[in-house]
Structures are given as structure tokens and as C-alpha cells.
Amino acid sequence: MKKIAISIGDLNGIGIQLALENHAVISKEIDPLYCIDKTMLDQAARKLNLTVPHDFQTLENIAPAFEIEAGTVNKESGAYAYASFVKAIKLARIQEVDAICTLPIHKKAWEKAGVRYKGHTDALRDFFDAEAIMMLGCDKMYVALFTEHIPLKEVASSINEKDLTQFLIDFYHTAKPTTTVAVLGLNPHAGDDGVLGDEERIIEEAIKQATTYLKKGNPSLLTPHSPLFTPPLVPDVAFTPNVRKHYAHYIAMYHDQGLAPLKALYFDEGINVSLNLPILRTSVDHGTAFDIAYKGAQLNNLSYINAIRYITANS
């Protein structure tokens, strides 16, 4: 059974409720180690009116204790969430755990706590000096993002042949797709042969270069009738039912291009996976839900359960 470190996320949000309510379910598949100390766990459980399972493994000396304020953005909860994440990473580095799963943080709380990263993925890139790839989705469809949390006006200038080629290579090596990967164009109609933009020329060349590199010395990839990547697809039809039935993995050029259709289709069950790292990290693909935290709401656990099951299937 895999041992998984679970960083607890923002304790003013719903993460700790998810952890407590689903412990019995996930403990049948993994050996979870929760990066929260007993003081904070007992406080959260009391506020939630939940019983702490007898086999709920915790750790001490995470960060200073604080008073949980449901649905509130503050530096104390941000500092604790970051410290919990860092502890999980350290355990994975020294191989005391097989992988990590992260519960939701609040980026503004991290900022208030003086954390210089915008989120988990930014931090992971720095910690491991690696170009972590953000992939989101579920077994029905995964979407990887070439650019992530940048202003839309900066996307076009960020698309260059060298970086996109390396991204495609790294993605193929680490996602291990079993069907052709669908690559989206940037412009309406995928540029209409240059009439509506020429970024697709760059994307086409990156696909060509990545394909050549991946097939070099690997005869098993030499399948001319099933290319490794599609040419740049027209974005507004790429996620229609007839197109989706051919692909399990998509690469989007920017955040909302890939995540708007993904969340419209599979919001409740989607997860976040960090690829191209020396450790495996998954996360729920939803936020802290401050509006319902500590209010006795019935939480949808599909994303959390799927994040755990991705680890058991891929580590």
C-alpha cells in the first residue's frame, strides 16, 4: 500500500473536512499521512463537529497554531498551508512517502503570509529546478497548459518554438499518452492559414521538432497512421463530442482555453497533476470554498478521491 503525504491546505476552508470525512475511504487504498498537528486537527474537528478517526496519522511542528476563522483570508492560515505543503515535499524528497496529494490553498492567504509563490506549481518548479507541467482533468479527458497564470495579453508572445518543443517532449515522456495528443491552435480557426494570426506556424514547427526527437531511436513510436500529436486544432470545435472521442489528452496554449471546456464537462471529478518532476503530486481541482466551510455542507468528494486514485495507478 502506497504511503501518501497529504498537505492540509487552508484550514479556513473545506480541505480538512474532506480529509476527515473521506479518511475511511482512502485508507482502504493508501496509507495517508496528514501534514497537520494534533492541536489544529482537534480544533478543526471540534468546529466541524466531526470525530477524528483513531488511525488518522498526523505530524507535529508544522507551523504556529492559530484560531481557525471559517471563510476568512488571513496570513496565519496561509502560513500554515504553505508549511504543510513544504513538509509534504520534504517527506517525498527523502522517500518517506511515495507521493503527495495537496488540498486547496488560498493564493491571497499565501501572499499575506509572505509566500513568494502564486501556488503549488510555481513552488514545485523552484524546489526541484524543473519545468513542472500542469495537467488537469480525469480519465475521460486531461488538459495540459503550455502557459498558465499569466495575463492573456502575454500569451501570444510566450509561444516560441524552443520552449513549446521542449514542453511537448516533456509532456509525452511524463504523461505517457496511449493515443494521439490533441494540440490546440491559438487563434480563431487556428489562424485560417495565417489570415487570423501566424502563431500556428510556430506550433506546427514545434510539433514537427518534438515528433522527430521522440521517434529518434524509438521504433515503437513509428506509427504513421497514429501521429504523436495532431496539427494545431481549431479551438472552438476541439472539445465537441465527435472530436473528443478520438483523444484523451489535450494541450492548450493558455489557461482558460483548456480549462473552461474541461470544467464545463468534468468539474466535479477533475484533478490537478504536476508532471515532469522527480516526485508525483496530485491535487483536487477546486478551491477552498470559503462560502460553505464549517457550515455542515455535504461536500462532493470525487475530485479528492480521483486525486488519490491517480497516485495508486501511476506510482
Tab-separated table of C-alpha atoms in Angstrom:
chain	number	residue	atom	x	y	z
A	1	MET	CA	0.000	0.000	0.000
A	2	LYS	CA	1.412	3.400	-1.026
A	3	LYS	CA	2.235	5.904	1.715
A	4	ILE	CA	0.966	9.341	0.699
A	5	ALA	CA	1.628	12.687	2.379
A	6	ILE	CA	-1.438	14.920	2.301
A	7	SER	CA	-0.848	18.643	2.733
A	8	ILE	CA	-3.854	20.031	4.513
A	9	GLY	CA	-4.451	23.239	2.547
A	10	ASP	CA	-6.057	26.339	4.022
A	11	LEU	CA	-7.625	25.388	7.338
A	12	ASN	CA	-10.192	28.176	6.994
A	13	GLY	CA	-11.594	26.273	4.004
A	14	ILE	CA	-13.070	22.850	3.249
A	15	GLY	CA	-9.868	20.794	2.937
A	16	ILE	CA	-9.818	19.462	6.476
A	17	GLN	CA	-13.485	18.440	6.227
A	18	LEU	CA	-12.673	16.492	3.065
A	19	ALA	CA	-9.764	14.791	4.812
A	20	LEU	CA	-11.730	13.787	7.873
A	21	GLU	CA	-14.884	12.641	6.097
A	22	ASN	CA	-13.042	10.571	3.487
A	23	HIS	CA	-10.317	9.031	5.625
A	24	ALA	CA	-12.071	5.673	5.864
A	25	VAL	CA	-12.474	5.520	2.082
A	26	ILE	CA	-8.928	6.429	1.063
A	27	SER	CA	-7.344	4.336	3.842
A	28	LYS	CA	-8.524	1.246	2.001
A	29	GLU	CA	-6.290	2.208	-0.947
A	30	ILE	CA	-3.351	4.136	0.554
A	31	ASP	CA	-1.591	4.773	3.847
A	32	PRO	CA	-2.245	8.523	4.368
A	33	LEU	CA	-0.012	10.796	6.430
A	34	TYR	CA	-1.648	14.163	7.074
A	35	CYS	CA	0.597	17.209	7.388
A	36	ILE	CA	-1.302	18.778	10.267
A	37	ASP	CA	-0.549	18.743	14.002
A	38	LYS	CA	-2.885	17.405	16.656
A	39	THR	CA	-3.719	20.833	18.086
A	40	MET	CA	-5.013	22.206	14.778
A	41	LEU	CA	-6.692	18.919	13.876
A	42	ASP	CA	-8.617	18.792	17.146
A	43	GLN	CA	-9.686	22.423	16.775
A	44	ALA	CA	-10.938	21.864	13.214
A	45	ALA	CA	-12.745	18.646	14.152
A	46	ARG	CA	-14.443	20.392	17.066
A	47	LYS	CA	-15.631	23.258	14.855
A	48	LEU	CA	-16.891	20.739	12.284
A	49	ASN	CA	-18.473	18.535	14.942
A	50	LEU	CA	-16.614	15.544	13.484
A	51	THR	CA	-14.807	12.710	15.231
A	52	VAL	CA	-11.131	12.236	14.434
A	53	PRO	CA	-10.557	8.637	13.238
A	54	HIS	CA	-8.300	6.645	15.591
A	55	ASP	CA	-5.809	5.888	12.791
A	56	PHE	CA	-5.589	9.463	11.441
A	57	GLN	CA	-1.774	9.899	11.269
A	58	THR	CA	-0.552	13.446	11.890
A	59	LEU	CA	2.759	15.278	12.306
A	60	GLU	CA	3.908	17.790	14.880
A	61	ASN	CA	5.845	21.038	14.422
A	62	ILE	CA	4.181	22.159	11.191
A	63	ALA	CA	3.693	25.875	11.947
A	64	PRO	CA	2.384	28.085	14.796
A	65	ALA	CA	-1.148	27.270	15.925
A	66	PHE	CA	-3.875	29.830	15.249
A	67	GLU	CA	-7.611	30.270	15.676
A	68	ILE	CA	-9.486	28.932	12.661
A	69	GLU	CA	-11.803	31.557	11.160
A	70	ALA	CA	-14.100	29.874	8.671
A	71	GLY	CA	-14.115	31.500	5.256
A	72	THR	CA	-11.511	34.124	6.160
A	73	VAL	CA	-8.366	35.041	4.246
A	74	ASN	CA	-5.533	35.638	6.692
A	75	LYS	CA	-1.788	35.261	6.957
A	76	GLU	CA	-1.928	32.644	9.732
A	77	SER	CA	-3.884	30.153	7.641
A	78	GLY	CA	-1.720	30.957	4.620
A	79	ALA	CA	1.475	30.315	6.581
A	80	TYR	CA	0.147	27.011	7.924
A	81	ALA	CA	-0.985	25.843	4.475
A	82	TYR	CA	2.422	26.640	2.984
A	83	ALA	CA	4.283	24.929	5.828
A	84	SER	CA	2.100	21.839	5.444
A	85	PHE	CA	2.920	21.728	1.726
A	86	VAL	CA	6.659	22.159	2.350
A	87	LYS	CA	6.568	19.337	4.905
A	88	ALA	CA	4.905	17.012	2.392
A	89	ILE	CA	7.565	17.878	-0.197
A	90	LYS	CA	10.375	17.134	2.264
A	91	LEU	CA	8.884	13.737	3.038
A	92	ALA	CA	8.708	12.923	-0.683
A	93	ARG	CA	12.295	14.100	-1.252
A	94	ILE	CA	13.678	11.682	1.309
A	95	GLN	CA	11.321	8.954	0.093
A	96	GLU	CA	9.459	8.580	3.361
A	97	VAL	CA	6.313	8.805	1.248
A	98	ASP	CA	5.628	7.632	-2.302
A	99	ALA	CA	3.795	10.760	-3.469
A	100	ILE	CA	1.909	13.803	-2.217
A	101	CYS	CA	-1.667	14.999	-2.570
A	102	THR	CA	-2.447	18.648	-1.886
A	103	LEU	CA	-5.721	20.023	-0.562
A	104	PRO	CA	-6.811	23.507	-1.684
A	105	ILE	CA	-4.947	26.663	-0.687
A	106	HIS	CA	-5.964	30.311	-0.976
A	107	LYS	CA	-3.388	32.223	-3.037
A	108	LYS	CA	-4.145	35.531	-1.310
A	109	ALA	CA	-3.570	33.921	2.085
A	110	TRP	CA	-0.163	32.726	0.869
A	111	GLU	CA	0.577	36.267	-0.259
A	112	LYS	CA	-0.491	37.691	3.122
A	113	ALA	CA	1.848	35.206	4.797
A	114	GLY	CA	4.769	36.467	2.706
A	115	VAL	CA	4.974	33.401	0.477
A	116	ARG	CA	6.513	34.458	-2.823
A	117	TYR	CA	4.869	31.759	-4.936
A	118	LYS	CA	1.489	32.084	-6.631
A	119	GLY	CA	0.624	28.477	-5.969
A	120	HIS	CA	1.783	24.887	-5.677
A	121	THR	CA	3.080	24.516	-9.230
A	122	ASP	CA	5.221	27.671	-9.095
A	123	ALA	CA	6.759	26.468	-5.850
A	124	LEU	CA	7.418	22.974	-7.207
A	125	ARG	CA	9.315	24.402	-10.177
A	126	ASP	CA	11.597	26.286	-7.835
A	127	PHE	CA	12.014	23.485	-5.293
A	128	PHE	CA	13.084	20.963	-7.927
A	129	ASP	CA	14.569	23.308	-10.549
A	130	ALA	CA	12.346	21.601	-13.108
A	131	GLU	CA	9.732	22.735	-15.609
A	132	ALA	CA	6.704	21.237	-13.924
A	133	ILE	CA	3.760	20.767	-16.275
A	134	MET	CA	0.246	21.469	-15.042
A	135	MET	CA	-2.221	18.849	-16.284
A	136	LEU	CA	-5.840	18.815	-15.182
A	137	GLY	CA	-8.769	16.532	-15.850
A	138	CYS	CA	-9.948	12.989	-15.295
A	139	ASP	CA	-9.675	9.641	-17.059
A	140	LYS	CA	-12.121	10.802	-19.720
A	141	MET	CA	-10.003	13.833	-20.686
A	142	TYR	CA	-6.811	15.501	-19.471
A	143	VAL	CA	-5.716	19.001	-20.473
A	144	ALA	CA	-2.144	20.285	-20.066
A	145	LEU	CA	-1.402	24.013	-20.137
A	146	PHE	CA	1.530	25.464	-22.051
A	147	THR	CA	1.086	28.870	-20.399
A	148	GLU	CA	-0.682	29.105	-17.066
A	149	HIS	CA	-1.180	32.062	-14.751
A	150	ILE	CA	-0.169	34.939	-16.985
A	151	PRO	CA	-2.220	37.798	-18.443
A	152	LEU	CA	-3.958	36.952	-21.703
A	153	LYS	CA	-2.121	39.789	-23.482
A	154	GLU	CA	1.182	37.970	-22.840
A	155	VAL	CA	0.171	34.582	-24.239
A	156	ALA	CA	0.942	35.134	-27.937
A	157	SER	CA	4.459	36.443	-27.263
A	158	SER	CA	5.106	33.463	-24.965
A	159	ILE	CA	4.614	30.940	-27.754
A	160	ASN	CA	8.065	30.183	-29.129
A	161	GLU	CA	9.402	27.131	-30.909
A	162	LYS	CA	12.143	26.207	-28.425
A	163	ASP	CA	10.003	26.253	-25.280
A	164	LEU	CA	6.973	24.630	-26.881
A	165	THR	CA	9.111	21.864	-28.411
A	166	GLN	CA	10.590	21.025	-25.012
A	167	PHE	CA	7.139	21.188	-23.422
A	168	LEU	CA	5.749	18.678	-25.938
A	169	ILE	CA	8.697	16.329	-25.381
A	170	ASP	CA	8.448	16.525	-21.596
A	171	PHE	CA	4.699	16.074	-21.691
A	172	TYR	CA	4.901	12.978	-23.864
A	173	HIS	CA	7.568	11.399	-21.659
A	174	THR	CA	5.742	12.002	-18.386
A	175	ALA	CA	2.028	11.794	-19.271
A	176	LYS	CA	2.630	8.620	-21.300
A	177	PRO	CA	-0.407	9.050	-23.580
A	178	THR	CA	-1.688	5.981	-25.376
A	179	THR	CA	-3.425	7.894	-28.170
A	180	THR	CA	-2.546	10.908	-30.298
A	181	VAL	CA	-2.259	14.099	-28.249
A	182	ALA	CA	-4.573	16.901	-29.392
A	183	VAL	CA	-2.706	20.217	-29.639
A	184	LEU	CA	-4.809	23.377	-29.836
A	185	GLY	CA	-4.076	26.327	-32.056
A	186	LEU	CA	-4.070	29.801	-30.535
A	187	ASN	CA	-6.142	31.876	-32.906
A	188	PRO	CA	-9.764	31.623	-34.107
A	189	HIS	CA	-9.988	28.967	-36.839
A	190	ALA	CA	-6.379	28.020	-35.919
A	191	GLY	CA	-5.265	31.118	-37.817
A	192	ASP	CA	-7.016	30.282	-41.095
A	193	ASP	CA	-3.676	29.647	-42.818
A	194	GLY	CA	-2.193	32.866	-41.480
A	195	VAL	CA	-5.162	35.139	-42.162
A	196	LEU	CA	-6.083	35.429	-38.465
A	197	GLY	CA	-2.606	35.085	-36.976
A	198	ASP	CA	0.590	33.180	-37.573
A	199	GLU	CA	1.309	31.602	-34.160
A	200	GLU	CA	0.120	28.298	-35.599
A	201	ARG	CA	3.257	28.248	-37.758
A	202	ILE	CA	5.315	28.176	-34.566
A	203	ILE	CA	3.109	25.472	-33.070
A	204	GLU	CA	3.403	23.362	-36.225
A	205	GLU	CA	7.188	23.587	-36.203
A	206	ALA	CA	7.361	22.695	-32.503
A	207	ILE	CA	5.184	19.640	-33.145
A	208	LYS	CA	7.466	18.601	-36.007
A	209	GLN	CA	10.632	19.021	-33.931
A	210	ALA	CA	9.196	17.228	-30.890
A	211	THR	CA	7.958	14.331	-33.013
A	212	THR	CA	11.369	13.915	-34.653
A	213	TYR	CA	13.105	13.896	-31.273
A	214	LEU	CA	10.683	11.443	-29.673
A	215	LYS	CA	10.785	8.994	-32.574
A	216	LYS	CA	14.565	9.046	-32.853
A	217	GLY	CA	15.820	5.705	-31.626
A	218	ASN	CA	12.364	4.597	-30.546
A	219	PRO	CA	10.879	2.393	-33.284
A	220	SER	CA	7.751	1.681	-31.228
A	221	LEU	CA	6.664	5.277	-31.816
A	222	LEU	CA	6.981	4.982	-35.578
A	223	THR	CA	3.270	4.707	-36.311
A	224	PRO	CA	2.492	6.926	-39.304
A	225	HIS	CA	-1.226	6.264	-39.098
A	226	SER	CA	-1.331	7.397	-35.447
A	227	PRO	CA	0.795	10.537	-35.140
A	228	LEU	CA	2.111	11.541	-31.723
A	229	PHE	CA	0.459	14.970	-31.948
A	230	THR	CA	-2.278	16.499	-34.058
A	231	PRO	CA	-1.649	19.601	-36.147
A	232	PRO	CA	-2.991	22.717	-34.371
A	233	LEU	CA	-6.701	22.100	-33.871
A	234	VAL	CA	-9.371	24.768	-34.273
A	235	PRO	CA	-10.067	25.612	-30.614
A	236	ASP	CA	-13.815	26.172	-30.859
A	237	VAL	CA	-14.508	22.653	-32.144
A	238	ALA	CA	-11.715	20.740	-30.397
A	239	PHE	CA	-13.930	19.798	-27.448
A	240	THR	CA	-17.072	18.832	-29.328
A	241	PRO	CA	-18.272	15.266	-28.674
A	242	ASN	CA	-17.248	13.963	-32.101
A	243	VAL	CA	-13.684	15.276	-31.715
A	244	ARG	CA	-13.313	14.293	-28.043
A	245	LYS	CA	-13.971	10.647	-28.752
A	246	HIS	CA	-10.597	10.471	-30.559
A	247	TYR	CA	-8.371	11.988	-27.845
A	248	ALA	CA	-7.670	11.500	-24.143
A	249	HIS	CA	-5.019	14.231	-23.766
A	250	TYR	CA	-5.130	17.854	-24.925
A	251	ILE	CA	-2.520	20.616	-24.826
A	252	ALA	CA	-3.909	24.136	-24.573
A	253	MET	CA	-1.947	27.283	-25.288
A	254	TYR	CA	-3.401	29.214	-22.353
A	255	HIS	CA	-5.309	28.742	-19.130
A	256	ASP	CA	-8.955	29.409	-19.986
A	257	GLN	CA	-8.681	27.906	-23.476
A	258	GLY	CA	-8.224	24.491	-21.884
A	259	LEU	CA	-9.868	24.805	-18.503
A	260	ALA	CA	-13.166	26.442	-19.473
A	261	PRO	CA	-14.299	23.435	-21.547
A	262	LEU	CA	-12.738	20.945	-19.120
A	263	LYS	CA	-14.588	22.341	-16.126
A	264	ALA	CA	-17.824	22.686	-18.055
A	265	LEU	CA	-17.618	18.968	-18.797
A	266	TYR	CA	-15.960	17.396	-15.752
A	267	PHE	CA	-15.780	19.962	-12.951
A	268	ASP	CA	-16.811	17.655	-10.109
A	269	GLU	CA	-14.334	14.889	-10.904
A	270	GLY	CA	-11.292	16.723	-12.275
A	271	ILE	CA	-7.890	16.692	-10.602
A	272	ASN	CA	-4.601	18.567	-10.964
A	273	VAL	CA	-1.414	16.605	-11.697
A	274	SER	CA	2.127	18.005	-11.695
A	275	LEU	CA	4.137	16.272	-14.419
A	276	ASN	CA	7.867	16.363	-15.212
A	277	LEU	CA	9.024	16.281	-11.586
A	278	PRO	CA	11.072	13.736	-9.616
A	279	ILE	CA	8.054	13.233	-7.330
A	280	LEU	CA	4.397	12.597	-8.081
A	281	ARG	CA	1.985	15.277	-6.911
A	282	THR	CA	-1.753	15.402	-7.402
A	283	SER	CA	-4.355	17.820	-6.102
A	284	VAL	CA	-8.045	18.443	-6.056
A	285	ASP	CA	-9.112	20.731	-8.881
A	286	HIS	CA	-11.248	23.082	-6.823
A	287	GLY	CA	-10.738	25.865	-4.348
A	288	THR	CA	-11.151	26.409	-0.636
A	289	ALA	CA	-14.930	27.021	-0.920
A	290	PHE	CA	-14.878	29.559	1.894
A	291	ASP	CA	-18.587	30.195	1.383
A	292	ILE	CA	-19.513	26.734	2.695
A	293	ALA	CA	-16.599	25.994	5.032
A	294	TYR	CA	-17.611	24.788	8.526
A	295	LYS	CA	-21.314	25.129	7.698
A	296	GLY	CA	-22.156	21.440	7.642
A	297	ALA	CA	-22.354	21.322	3.854
A	298	GLN	CA	-22.320	17.994	2.070
A	299	LEU	CA	-19.100	18.056	0.058
A	300	ASN	CA	-18.535	16.434	-3.318
A	301	ASN	CA	-15.520	14.177	-2.813
A	302	LEU	CA	-14.989	12.977	-6.402
A	303	SER	CA	-12.007	15.230	-7.103
A	304	TYR	CA	-10.264	14.220	-3.887
A	305	ILE	CA	-10.872	10.507	-4.384
A	306	ASN	CA	-9.721	10.719	-8.022
A	307	ALA	CA	-6.544	12.562	-6.980
A	308	ILE	CA	-5.707	9.715	-4.609
A	309	ARG	CA	-6.553	7.032	-7.159
A	310	TYR	CA	-4.367	8.656	-9.816
A	311	ILE	CA	-1.435	8.109	-7.445
A	312	THR	CA	-2.239	4.454	-6.847
A	313	ALA	CA	-2.435	3.896	-10.605
A	314	ASN	CA	0.694	5.842	-11.556
A	315	SER	CA	3.282	5.481	-8.777
